[in-house]
Every structure is written in C-alpha cells, then in structure tokens.
Amino acid sequence: MDCNCVSDLLIPPVPALWTPGQLTRFAFPDWAYKPESSPGSRQIQLWHFILELLQKEEYHGVIAWQGDYGEFVIKDPDEVARLWGIRKCKPHMNYDKLSRALRYYYNKRILHKTKGKRFTYKFNFSKVVLVNYPILDMANSPFFLAQNHFNGGSTTPDCSPEAIQSLFPRLPDSGRGTSLFDRGTTAPGPEGDKLRLDAFPFLSSGAPCYSKPPSLLGPYPRNPPFDYPWGFNPYLPGAFSLNNCPKLPPGSLYPSQFYPNPLQSSLSQLPHPFSSLLPPGEAGGGERGAAGQTGGTNGTAGGQPVRLCLPPYPGSLSIGRTDIGAALGERVEANTPGTGVGLTLGAVGLGAGTVTGQQSPTERRGGGVKQDPESDSDLEITDLSDCSSDNENEHEFGIRKESSLASRSQILLDGKKGSVLPPISALPPPVSPHPLKSLIPLTPPPPSLPPSLSPAVALHDRHRETETLKMIHS
DNA sequence: TTCGGAACTC
DNA sequence: GAGTTCCGAA
C-alpha cells in the first residue's frame, strides 16, 4: 500500500524576506525551502526537511539556527527524527538513523558536523546553491570559498566587491521575476536569465564577511562579533538606515524589514532587482514605488548624491563603507543611474527558541493546536494511518501541530515576558548586516509622501530640522 | 555522541 | 540516488 501520509504535502514557498509573523533567524532563498526543489515532496531530501523545520517558528524548540551562519542545532533529536519519520513514513526512524542520513551528507558536502557541539551541524550553502543552481559557480567564488569548511574555510572571507560580484555574473537591468532568475522576455538564453539578488538573501548572512558570524540564540553571545567605530552597532535599528543612519522611531524596535509596509515601501523604491523582493503588484506600490520599476530617479530625490550607509566590515573588508558601497552602487547604477542604495540590517529573529521558554516538543505533543491557519509556514504533518508496511506502531504517529501561536502570543503579548516586544537590547542580533541583504535608499523620499506614511521620513525631517537649528546656533 | 562501513529498500 | 537499517568502533 502506498504511503499517503505526506503525499499531499506541499509546503508553499516562503518569501525570501521574513515578515514579522515569520520570525526566523536566517532567511534563505525560497527555493531552499521548496519541496519541489526535490523530486516531489514524497521524496523530499533530508536537508530540505531540515530547512523546513528550521524555517518554521513552531519547531524552533526542536531545531534552530544557532551559532555561525548555516549552523543549526538539533535541540530535540528524537523529535526531529520523529518528524522526519513522519515525513518519510518511517515510524521506526530515530536519531541514530537520522544522523546516519545526515552523515551521508558529509561526503556530499551539503552538511558537516560542528565539532564539539552536540547535535550541531552546519549547512554548506555554497554546495547547496550549487546543487540547486549549478550555474552559479559559487563554490569557486572567493566569496563562498571562505565560508566553505571543506576548503579551509578558516581563511578570511573575501568580501571584496570582486568576490561578491563573482557570484553574480549577470545582473538584471529591468523587470522583476519570481524565481532565481528573471526570465528575460526579450533575451532568451543565458543572457536572458537574469539573476535575482533577492533570491539570495542568505548572501547577506554576514558569514562570508565575518570570521566569526554573529551568534544567535540563548547561550551564545549576542554582541556584535567585532567592534565598530563611533559606537556603531549593526544590530541596532537604523544602524544602516537613511541619512547618516538615524534611528527608527521609538516604537520601531526592529529594522524596517519587520514592518511589512515600510519594507514594501522601502523595497519599492529600489531599482530592480531589489524591488523585486516585493510580491507582484506591490513592488510598485506606494507613491515611490514606480520609479524603482522604471529605473528612474528614486533614491536621488533633490538631486542629492548617492550615499551609502554601510557598516565597516572588518578583516577582509578593508574596503569599508564606501568602497563596497561604491562597488554595489556602481553595479546598480549601471542599470539605474543615480540610484542610491543603502544597506540595512538583516532579519532579526524573535524566535521562540531558548529565549522565550517555548513549549517543549513533549508538551506540544498534547496540544495539537493548528495555529495560524493563514500562515503558509505550517508544516503539514498528516496522519500516518495510511502509511504502509512496517507501521505497526503507526498509532504512535498522530497529528501534532505545534502551537507556536500560543508561544508567539506569549512573546508578543505577555507583558511579563516581553511587554509586547522585547527591547531591542534584548534581541538577538540580526544575522545579516551584509550589504546584499536589504537595501534601502538613503536619500529622502519626495515631498509628495506624507510624513505620516513614513516614520522614517518624519524622522528624517526632524533630523533636518535639528541640523538646521544647529546651524543657526553655530 | 559521533562516525563510517555494509547491506538493503524504494 | 537517497536514504534506511544495523552494527562495531572511537
């Protein structure tokens, strides 16, 4: 009898950038989570499954990103094995077998073990990328070589513009798409496939630019991995924001990415491919969006020069702010002259991990609450009653939905635990202060935009007023 | 706890 | 090919 337990399991792709409701610590390209990237969900590969779990907030108590970029820890090996067994209709799956399957990836260089850390593995995303999109020779890119543990990744990552550029042999010049490459309508063939930078949000993980990427979760330090001059802290909101990096409004505890509308409006200002981060129909949304689509003059309001606000990457990033910014700017400007781009923080995860005291898997086993029906991020674990053959213990497999909503409510609503949202100082650092992560124009928006629509604009105006007053006083 | 060989299934 | 299962070794 065929196993139908997961035959209908189709996990929708998730956006490359996370909304506040999708609190996660890393943003990986959506294809990395797509079950269709493997030959059918029924034959989902383990590493895809791992990514799925890692993606889902409700499983952060079971498996979660931790430590270096791409590194994850299996907090509950038995639970992960159980979920994997459910997925594969292998009721007798256990961690020993699961780990054997993970070890199977060692030789394939998709995973490797983090020595000295229990149940901790690390994705080799350069390999993963190659598996999915071999056209990107990332394995040979200095950008990724430095991250690659299999070629002596302890070397300082090469974050030079050339290294970064080596990842993107072709940059799009117009239009937007929904996949890794925009399929050029006028230029079929290799030149018609336009790489979407936004399909690689993980490039912004910071890992390639960090000798030691920021640690993320509970027991790990949350300070920036290195010191920044002038007290710059990339993990604070607005650290990369516009106009000499003014802070976000007081209520904005998180970078703009966590606010859908600001995100959209910000992205919509950007030239392609950054504007393509927005869903179709939204990229041009707002009064400032259209210019980005047309490669127009957005980002240069008032004729101000292009300015970039980049963190000074240490180590190999001797190029510092302006250099890499110029490199990026040049690339962007090649397509959209005069477009200013700035860099903002990567996604900050609020995850329900060790910080929030979420339910243990055992506790959640009794719950079975289907949470957030609107979310597309639920892992569809279905009954194994249809599982075939050796499922003599199939009664052990039930539908167990994790009630992450409850834990999320605790995070967000329980005043004792979080007071709506934890203070920014209590937040884990965002993972990716990398320039490619999210780019926001640094120049002020056109005056047509009511300040009420943009707290950042209001701040900017306030800042200008302050500057004016200072000038008057001086 | 981690590893890898070997046989095996699908 | 991609695991799964079993097992002994470190």
Coordinates of C-alpha atoms (C1' of nucleotides) in Angstrom, one line a residue:
Chain A
M1 CA 0.0 0.0 0.0
D2 CA 1.3 3.3 -0.8
C3 CA 2.1 5.8 1.8
N4 CA -0.2 8.7 1.6
C5 CA 0.8 10.3 4.8
V6 CA 2.6 13.1 3.2
S7 CA 1.6 12.7 -0.4
D8 CA -0.3 15.9 -0.4
L9 CA 2.2 17.7 1.5
L10 CA 3.1 20.8 -0.4
I11 CA 4.7 23.4 1.6
P12 CA 4.3 26.7 0.0
P13 CA 7.4 28.6 -0.7
V14 CA 8.2 31.3 1.7
P15 CA 9.3 34.7 0.9
A16 CA 12.9 35.4 0.9
L17 CA 12.5 38.1 3.5
W18 CA 10.5 37.5 6.5
T19 CA 7.6 39.3 7.8
P20 CA 7.2 39.9 11.5
G21 CA 5.0 36.9 11.7
Q22 CA 7.7 34.7 10.3
L23 CA 10.2 35.2 13.0
T24 CA 13.3 33.5 11.9
R25 CA 16.9 34.0 12.2
F26 CA 18.0 33.3 8.8
A27 CA 16.5 34.0 5.5
F28 CA 17.3 31.6 2.9
P29 CA 16.3 31.6 -0.7
D30 CA 12.8 30.4 -1.1
W31 CA 13.9 27.6 -3.3
A32 CA 15.8 26.2 -0.4
Y33 CA 12.5 25.6 1.3
K34 CA 10.6 24.5 -1.7
P35 CA 9.7 20.9 -1.7
E36 CA 9.6 21.0 -5.4
S37 CA 13.2 21.6 -5.5
S38 CA 13.5 17.9 -4.7
P39 CA 11.7 15.5 -6.9
G40 CA 8.4 15.6 -5.2
S41 CA 7.5 16.2 -1.6
R42 CA 7.3 12.5 -1.0
Q43 CA 10.9 12.2 -1.8
I44 CA 11.9 15.3 0.0
Q45 CA 15.5 15.2 0.9
L46 CA 16.5 15.4 4.4
W47 CA 18.3 18.6 4.1
H48 CA 15.3 20.2 2.7
F49 CA 13.3 18.9 5.5
I50 CA 15.8 20.2 8.0
L51 CA 15.5 23.6 6.3
E52 CA 11.8 23.4 6.5
L53 CA 11.9 22.8 10.2
L54 CA 14.4 25.5 10.7
Q55 CA 12.2 27.8 8.8
K56 CA 9.2 27.2 11.0
E57 CA 9.0 29.0 14.1
E58 CA 7.0 26.4 15.8
Y59 CA 9.9 24.0 15.6
H60 CA 12.5 26.3 17.0
G61 CA 12.3 24.4 20.2
V62 CA 13.2 21.3 18.3
I63 CA 15.7 22.5 15.8
A64 CA 17.0 26.0 15.4
W65 CA 19.7 28.1 13.9
Q66 CA 22.5 28.6 16.2
G67 CA 26.0 29.8 16.1
D68 CA 27.6 30.5 12.9
Y69 CA 25.8 31.1 9.7
G70 CA 24.2 28.0 8.4
E71 CA 24.8 26.3 11.7
F72 CA 21.9 24.7 13.4
V73 CA 21.4 22.6 16.5
I74 CA 19.0 19.8 16.9
K75 CA 17.6 20.6 20.3
D76 CA 15.4 17.6 20.4
P77 CA 16.9 14.8 18.3
D78 CA 14.2 12.4 19.0
E79 CA 11.6 14.8 17.9
V80 CA 13.4 15.7 14.7
A81 CA 13.7 12.1 14.0
R82 CA 10.1 11.5 14.7
L83 CA 9.1 14.3 12.4
W84 CA 11.4 13.0 9.7
G85 CA 9.9 9.6 10.2
I86 CA 6.5 11.0 9.8
R87 CA 7.6 12.8 6.7
K88 CA 9.1 9.7 5.2
C89 CA 6.6 7.3 6.6
K90 CA 9.3 5.6 8.6
P91 CA 7.8 5.0 12.0
H92 CA 10.9 3.5 13.3
M93 CA 13.1 6.4 12.5
N94 CA 15.3 7.5 15.3
Y95 CA 18.0 10.0 15.7
D96 CA 20.6 7.3 15.1
K97 CA 19.2 6.7 11.7
L98 CA 18.6 10.3 11.0
S99 CA 22.1 11.2 12.0
R100 CA 23.4 8.5 9.7
A101 CA 21.4 10.2 6.9
L102 CA 23.0 13.5 7.9
R103 CA 26.4 11.9 7.8
Y104 CA 25.5 10.8 4.4
Y105 CA 25.6 14.5 3.6
Y106 CA 29.1 14.8 4.8
N107 CA 30.6 13.3 1.7
K108 CA 28.3 15.3 -0.4
R109 CA 29.4 18.3 1.4
I110 CA 26.0 19.6 2.0
L111 CA 26.4 19.3 5.7
H112 CA 29.2 19.0 8.1
K113 CA 29.3 18.4 11.8
T114 CA 30.2 21.2 14.1
K115 CA 32.9 19.6 16.2
G116 CA 32.4 19.8 19.9
K117 CA 28.8 20.8 19.8
R118 CA 26.2 18.3 20.4
F119 CA 23.7 17.7 17.7
T120 CA 25.0 20.7 15.9
Y121 CA 25.5 20.7 12.2
K122 CA 26.2 23.3 9.6
F123 CA 25.0 23.7 6.1
N124 CA 27.4 24.3 3.4
F125 CA 25.3 26.6 1.5
S126 CA 27.7 27.1 -1.3
K127 CA 27.2 23.5 -2.0
V128 CA 23.5 23.7 -1.6
V129 CA 23.4 26.5 -4.0
L130 CA 25.4 24.5 -6.5
V131 CA 23.0 21.6 -6.1
N132 CA 20.1 23.8 -6.9
Y133 CA 21.6 26.3 -9.3
P134 CA 24.9 24.9 -10.6
I135 CA 25.0 27.8 -13.0
L136 CA 26.2 29.9 -10.1
D137 CA 29.7 28.8 -9.6
M138 CA 29.7 29.8 -6.0
A139 CA 31.9 27.0 -5.0
N140 CA 34.6 28.6 -6.8
S141 CA 33.8 32.1 -5.8
P142 CA 36.1 33.6 -3.3
F143 CA 33.0 34.9 -1.6
F144 CA 32.0 31.4 -0.7
L145 CA 35.3 29.7 -0.6
A146 CA 36.0 31.4 2.6
Q147 CA 32.8 30.1 4.1
N148 CA 33.4 26.6 2.9
H149 CA 34.8 24.5 5.6
F150 CA 35.8 21.9 3.1
N151 CA 38.4 24.0 1.6
G152 CA 39.9 25.5 4.6
G153 CA 37.2 28.0 5.4
S154 CA 39.1 29.4 8.2
T155 CA 40.7 31.8 5.9
T156 CA 39.4 35.3 5.9
P157 CA 36.5 35.6 3.7
D158 CA 36.9 37.6 0.6
C159 CA 34.2 40.2 0.7
S160 CA 35.7 42.3 -1.9
P161 CA 33.4 43.7 -4.5
E162 CA 35.1 41.4 -6.9
A163 CA 34.4 38.4 -4.8
I164 CA 30.8 39.4 -4.3
Q165 CA 30.5 40.2 -7.9
S166 CA 31.9 36.9 -8.9
L167 CA 28.7 35.4 -7.6
F168 CA 26.6 37.4 -9.9
P169 CA 27.9 37.2 -13.4
R170 CA 24.8 38.8 -14.7
L171 CA 22.8 41.5 -13.0
P172 CA 19.4 42.2 -14.0
D173 CA 18.7 45.5 -15.6
S174 CA 14.9 45.7 -15.5
G175 CA 11.8 43.9 -14.7
R176 CA 11.2 41.6 -11.9
G177 CA 10.5 37.9 -11.6
T178 CA 9.6 35.4 -9.2
S179 CA 12.4 32.9 -9.3
L180 CA 16.0 32.9 -9.0
F181 CA 16.3 34.3 -12.5
D182 CA 14.1 36.6 -14.2
R183 CA 13.4 35.1 -17.4
G184 CA 14.0 37.8 -19.9
T185 CA 11.2 38.2 -22.3
T186 CA 13.3 39.7 -24.9
A187 CA 16.5 37.9 -24.4
P188 CA 16.1 34.2 -24.2
G189 CA 19.0 32.1 -23.4
P190 CA 21.7 32.6 -21.0
E191 CA 21.7 36.3 -21.3
G192 CA 18.0 36.3 -20.8
D193 CA 18.3 34.7 -17.4
K194 CA 18.7 37.5 -15.0
L195 CA 19.9 36.6 -11.6
R196 CA 17.8 38.0 -8.9
L197 CA 19.9 39.1 -6.0
D198 CA 16.9 38.9 -3.8
A199 CA 16.8 35.2 -4.3
F200 CA 19.9 35.0 -2.3
P201 CA 19.1 36.7 0.9
F202 CA 21.4 34.3 2.6
L203 CA 24.2 36.0 0.9
S204 CA 23.6 38.7 3.4
S205 CA 24.1 36.4 6.3
G206 CA 27.2 38.1 7.1
A207 CA 29.0 34.9 7.3
P208 CA 31.2 35.5 4.4
C209 CA 32.1 38.8 5.8
Y210 CA 32.6 37.6 9.3
S211 CA 35.4 35.5 10.5
K212 CA 33.0 34.6 13.2
P213 CA 29.4 35.3 12.3
P214 CA 27.1 36.6 14.9
S215 CA 25.8 34.1 17.3
L216 CA 22.2 33.9 17.6
L217 CA 20.5 32.1 20.3
G218 CA 20.3 31.8 24.0
P219 CA 23.6 30.6 25.3
Y220 CA 25.6 32.3 22.7
P221 CA 26.8 35.9 23.0
R222 CA 24.7 38.5 21.3
N223 CA 27.2 41.2 21.0
P224 CA 28.4 42.2 17.6
P225 CA 31.2 39.9 16.6
F226 CA 33.5 42.9 16.4
D227 CA 33.7 46.4 17.4
Y228 CA 32.5 49.2 15.3
P229 CA 33.8 52.7 15.3
W230 CA 31.7 55.5 16.6
G231 CA 29.7 53.2 18.6
F232 CA 28.1 51.8 15.5
N233 CA 26.1 48.7 16.2
P234 CA 24.7 47.0 13.2
Y235 CA 22.2 45.2 15.4
L236 CA 20.5 48.3 16.4
P237 CA 17.7 49.6 14.4
G238 CA 18.5 52.2 12.0
A239 CA 22.1 51.3 12.0
F240 CA 22.1 51.2 8.3
S241 CA 19.2 53.5 7.8
L242 CA 19.0 56.6 5.9
N243 CA 20.6 60.0 6.5
N244 CA 23.6 59.1 8.5
C245 CA 21.7 56.2 9.9
P246 CA 19.1 57.9 12.1
K247 CA 17.3 55.6 14.4
L248 CA 13.9 54.3 13.7
P249 CA 11.0 55.7 15.6
P250 CA 10.9 54.8 19.2
G251 CA 8.2 52.3 18.6
S252 CA 10.2 50.7 15.9
L253 CA 12.1 48.2 17.8
Y254 CA 13.2 46.3 14.8
P255 CA 14.6 47.1 11.5
S256 CA 12.3 48.1 8.8
Q257 CA 12.2 44.7 7.4
F258 CA 9.9 43.7 10.2
Y259 CA 7.3 46.1 9.2
P260 CA 5.6 45.0 6.0
N261 CA 4.6 48.3 4.8
P262 CA 7.9 50.1 5.4
L263 CA 9.6 47.1 3.9
Q264 CA 7.4 47.3 0.9
S265 CA 7.8 51.0 0.5
S266 CA 11.5 50.8 1.0
L267 CA 11.9 48.0 -1.4
S268 CA 9.6 49.5 -3.8
Q269 CA 12.0 52.4 -4.0
L270 CA 14.8 50.3 -5.1
P271 CA 15.7 49.5 -8.6
H272 CA 15.4 46.1 -9.7
P273 CA 16.4 43.5 -8.6
F274 CA 15.8 44.8 -5.1
S275 CA 12.3 46.0 -5.8
S276 CA 11.6 42.5 -6.9
L277 CA 11.6 41.5 -3.3
L278 CA 8.1 42.6 -3.3
P279 CA 5.3 40.4 -4.4
P280 CA 3.9 41.2 -7.8
G281 CA 1.7 44.1 -7.7
E282 CA 3.3 45.5 -4.7
A283 CA 6.7 46.4 -5.9
G284 CA 5.3 49.5 -7.5
G285 CA 3.1 50.2 -4.6
G286 CA 3.1 53.5 -2.9
E287 CA 4.0 56.8 -4.3
R288 CA 7.6 56.0 -4.5
G289 CA 7.4 52.6 -6.0
A290 CA 7.1 53.1 -9.6
A291 CA 10.4 54.8 -10.1
G292 CA 12.2 51.7 -9.0
Q293 CA 10.5 49.7 -11.6
T294 CA 11.4 52.0 -14.3
G295 CA 14.9 52.5 -13.2
G296 CA 14.0 56.1 -12.6
T297 CA 15.3 58.6 -10.2
N298 CA 14.2 57.3 -7.0
G299 CA 16.9 57.4 -4.4
T300 CA 18.2 60.7 -5.8
A301 CA 15.5 63.0 -4.6
G302 CA 16.5 66.5 -4.6
G303 CA 19.5 65.7 -6.7
Q304 CA 21.4 64.6 -3.8
P305 CA 24.4 62.5 -4.5
V306 CA 24.3 58.8 -3.9
R307 CA 25.1 58.0 -0.4
L308 CA 25.6 54.7 1.1
C309 CA 25.5 53.7 4.7
L310 CA 27.4 50.6 5.2
P311 CA 28.9 49.1 8.2
P312 CA 32.6 48.9 8.1
Y313 CA 33.3 45.3 7.7
P314 CA 36.4 44.3 9.5
G315 CA 39.0 41.9 8.3
S316 CA 38.9 41.4 4.7
L317 CA 36.6 44.2 4.3
S318 CA 39.2 46.8 4.3
I319 CA 37.3 48.5 1.6
G320 CA 35.0 49.7 4.4
R321 CA 31.9 51.5 3.8
T322 CA 32.3 53.5 0.7
D323 CA 34.3 51.0 -1.2
I324 CA 31.9 48.2 -1.1
G325 CA 29.1 50.6 -1.3
A326 CA 30.6 52.1 -4.4
A327 CA 31.0 48.7 -5.8
L328 CA 27.4 48.0 -5.3
G329 CA 26.4 51.4 -6.3
E330 CA 28.3 51.0 -9.5
R331 CA 26.6 47.9 -10.2
V332 CA 23.3 49.3 -9.5
E333 CA 23.9 52.4 -11.2
A334 CA 25.0 50.6 -14.3
N335 CA 21.3 49.8 -14.6
T336 CA 19.7 52.6 -12.8
P337 CA 21.8 55.6 -12.9
G338 CA 21.7 57.8 -10.0
T339 CA 20.1 55.3 -7.8
G340 CA 21.2 55.4 -4.2
V341 CA 21.2 52.3 -2.2
G342 CA 21.8 51.9 1.4
L343 CA 22.1 48.9 3.5
T344 CA 20.1 47.8 6.4
L345 CA 20.1 45.1 8.9
G346 CA 19.2 41.7 8.1
A347 CA 16.4 39.8 9.5
V348 CA 16.2 39.7 13.2
G349 CA 14.6 36.6 14.6
L350 CA 12.5 36.7 17.6
G351 CA 12.3 33.0 17.5
A352 CA 10.6 31.1 20.1
G353 CA 13.7 29.4 20.9
T354 CA 15.6 29.3 24.1
V355 CA 14.8 32.8 25.0
T356 CA 11.1 32.6 25.2
G357 CA 10.6 29.4 27.1
Q358 CA 8.6 27.9 24.4
Q359 CA 6.8 24.6 24.8
S360 CA 8.9 21.6 24.7
P361 CA 8.1 19.1 22.0
T362 CA 6.7 16.8 24.6
E363 CA 4.4 19.4 25.9
R364 CA 3.3 20.3 22.4
R365 CA 2.6 16.8 21.6
G366 CA -0.5 17.0 23.7
G367 CA -1.6 20.3 22.1
G368 CA -2.4 19.5 18.6
V369 CA -3.4 23.1 18.0
K370 CA -3.4 24.2 14.5
Q371 CA -2.1 27.6 14.6
D372 CA -2.2 30.5 12.3
P373 CA -4.3 29.0 9.6
E374 CA -3.4 31.9 7.4
S375 CA 0.2 31.1 7.6
D376 CA 1.8 29.2 4.8
S377 CA 4.6 28.1 7.0
D378 CA 2.9 25.3 8.8
L379 CA 4.5 22.1 8.3
E380 CA 1.7 19.8 7.2
I381 CA 2.2 16.7 9.3
T382 CA -0.6 14.4 8.4
D383 CA -1.8 11.2 9.8
L384 CA 0.3 8.2 9.2
S385 CA -2.6 5.9 9.2
D386 CA -2.2 5.4 5.6
C387 CA 1.4 4.6 5.9
S388 CA 2.3 1.2 4.6
S389 CA 4.1 -1.9 5.7
D390 CA 6.1 -1.6 8.8
N391 CA 4.0 0.8 10.5
E392 CA 2.9 -1.5 13.2
N393 CA 3.4 1.4 15.6
E394 CA 1.7 3.8 13.4
H395 CA -0.7 4.7 16.2
E396 CA 2.2 6.4 17.7
F397 CA 2.1 8.9 15.0
G398 CA -0.6 11.4 15.3
I399 CA -1.3 14.8 14.1
R400 CA 0.6 17.0 16.3
K401 CA 0.5 20.6 15.4
E402 CA 2.8 22.8 17.3
S403 CA 1.1 25.6 19.0
S404 CA 3.6 28.2 18.1
L405 CA 0.8 30.7 18.1
A406 CA 0.5 30.3 21.8
S407 CA 4.1 30.7 22.3
R408 CA 4.2 33.6 20.0
S409 CA 1.4 35.2 21.9
Q410 CA 3.5 34.8 24.9
I411 CA 6.3 36.5 23.2
L412 CA 4.2 39.3 21.9
L413 CA 1.5 39.8 24.4
D414 CA 2.6 38.6 27.8
G415 CA 3.8 41.8 29.4
K416 CA 5.8 40.0 31.9
K417 CA 7.7 38.1 29.3
G418 CA 8.1 40.6 26.6
S419 CA 6.0 43.7 27.0
V420 CA 4.6 43.4 23.6
L421 CA 8.0 43.1 22.2
P422 CA 11.3 42.7 23.9
P423 CA 13.6 45.7 23.9
I424 CA 16.0 45.9 21.2
S425 CA 18.8 45.4 23.5
A426 CA 17.4 42.0 24.4
L427 CA 17.0 40.9 20.9
P428 CA 19.4 38.6 19.3
P429 CA 21.4 40.3 16.7
P430 CA 20.2 40.2 13.2
V431 CA 22.1 37.8 11.3
S432 CA 22.9 39.7 8.2
P433 CA 24.4 43.1 8.1
H434 CA 25.5 42.1 4.7
P435 CA 25.1 44.6 2.0
L436 CA 23.1 42.5 -0.3
K437 CA 20.6 41.7 2.3
S438 CA 18.3 44.6 2.1
L439 CA 18.9 47.8 0.5
I440 CA 17.1 50.9 1.3
P441 CA 17.6 54.2 -0.5
L442 CA 19.3 56.6 1.7
T443 CA 18.0 59.7 0.1
P444 CA 14.9 61.3 1.4
P445 CA 11.6 60.5 -0.3
P446 CA 9.9 63.0 -2.4
P447 CA 7.9 65.6 -0.6
S448 CA 4.8 64.1 -2.0
L449 CA 4.9 61.4 0.5
P450 CA 3.0 62.5 3.7
P451 CA 5.3 62.1 6.7
S452 CA 2.6 60.2 8.4
L453 CA 3.1 57.5 5.9
S454 CA 6.7 57.1 6.7
P455 CA 8.0 57.4 10.2
A456 CA 11.5 57.3 8.7
V457 CA 10.6 60.3 6.7
A458 CA 9.3 62.1 9.7
L459 CA 12.5 61.3 11.5
H460 CA 14.5 62.5 8.6
D461 CA 12.6 65.7 8.5
R462 CA 13.1 66.1 12.2
H463 CA 16.7 65.4 11.8
R464 CA 16.9 68.1 9.1
E465 CA 15.2 70.5 11.5
T466 CA 17.7 69.7 14.1
E467 CA 20.5 70.2 11.7
T468 CA 19.1 73.5 10.7
L469 CA 18.8 74.6 14.3
K470 CA 22.4 73.6 14.9
M471 CA 23.5 75.6 12.0
I472 CA 21.6 78.6 13.3
H473 CA 23.1 78.2 16.7
S474 CA 26.5 77.9 15.3
Chain B
dT1 C1' 27.9 11.0 21.0
dT2 C1' 29.8 10.5 16.7
dC3 C1' 31.5 8.0 12.9
dG4 C1' 31.5 5.2 8.8
dG5 C1' 31.0 0.5 6.6
dA6 C1' 27.9 -2.6 4.6
dA7 C1' 23.7 -4.4 3.0
dC8 C1' 19.4 -3.2 1.9
dT9 C1' 15.0 -0.7 0.2
dC10 C1' 12.5 2.3 -2.8
Chain C
dG1 C1' 20.4 8.3 -5.9
dA2 C1' 18.9 8.9 -1.4
dG3 C1' 18.4 7.3 2.1
dT4 C1' 17.4 3.2 5.9
dT5 C1' 18.9 -0.2 9.0
dC6 C1' 22.2 -2.4 11.5
dC7 C1' 26.4 -2.5 13.6
dG8 C1' 31.1 -2.0 15.6
dA9 C1' 34.5 1.3 16.8
dA10 C1' 36.3 5.5 18.8

